[in-house]
Coordinates of C-alpha atoms in Angstrom, one line a residue:
X1 CA 81.1 92.4 115.2
X2 CA 82.0 88.8 114.8
X3 CA 81.1 85.3 115.8
X4 CA 82.5 81.7 115.6
X5 CA 80.9 78.5 114.3
X6 CA 80.3 75.3 116.1
X7 CA 81.8 72.0 114.8
X8 CA 79.1 71.8 112.1
X9 CA 79.5 75.4 110.8
X10 CA 76.4 76.8 112.5
X11 CA 76.4 80.1 114.4
X12 CA 74.1 82.6 116.1
X13 CA 74.6 86.3 115.8
X14 CA 72.4 89.1 117.2
X15 CA 72.4 92.0 114.7
X16 CA 71.1 95.5 115.4
X17 CA 68.2 96.6 113.2
X18 CA 70.3 99.4 111.8
X19 CA 72.6 96.8 110.0
X20 CA 71.6 96.3 106.4
X21 CA 74.5 94.3 105.0
X22 CA 76.5 91.3 106.3
X23 CA 79.9 90.3 105.2
X24 CA 80.6 86.6 105.8
X25 CA 84.2 85.3 105.5
X26 CA 86.3 82.4 106.6
X27 CA 90.0 81.5 105.9
X28 CA 90.3 79.5 102.7
X29 CA 86.9 80.6 101.3
X30 CA 85.6 83.4 99.2
X31 CA 83.7 86.0 101.3
X32 CA 80.0 86.9 100.7
X33 CA 78.4 90.3 101.2
X34 CA 74.6 90.1 101.5
X35 CA 71.9 92.6 102.1
X36 CA 69.6 91.7 105.0
X37 CA 66.2 93.0 106.2
X38 CA 65.1 93.6 109.9
X39 CA 62.5 90.9 109.4
X40 CA 65.2 88.2 108.5
X41 CA 65.5 85.6 111.3
X42 CA 67.3 82.8 109.6
X43 CA 69.9 83.2 106.8
X44 CA 71.8 80.5 105.1
X45 CA 75.3 81.1 103.6
X46 CA 77.4 78.7 101.6
X47 CA 80.9 79.8 101.0
X48 CA 82.9 78.6 98.0
X49 CA 86.4 77.3 98.3
X50 CA 89.0 79.9 97.5
X51 CA 91.9 77.5 97.0
X52 CA 92.2 74.5 94.8
X53 CA 95.3 72.4 95.2
X54 CA 96.3 70.7 91.9
X55 CA 99.4 68.9 93.0
X56 CA 100.9 67.9 96.3
X57 CA 104.4 66.6 96.8
X58 CA 105.2 64.7 100.0
X59 CA 108.8 64.0 100.6
X60 CA 110.0 61.7 103.4
X61 CA 113.2 62.1 105.4
X62 CA 115.4 59.3 106.6
X63 CA 115.4 59.2 110.4
X64 CA 118.8 58.9 112.0
X65 CA 119.3 56.9 115.1
X66 CA 121.3 58.3 118.1

């Protein structure tokens, strides 16, 4: 089962009552596994960044004219 977020990160998912745990993951972030109850209607998740870039090197190229 899966879903996608809108441009602000919000999503809607209909979960069967038999589901007791959700695993939330997104590329570039640590995943979260959380227990849920059948009575839960709104859940908030905040994923932590999985990558931290310490240095970036940008190197230009000289453009040749035809």
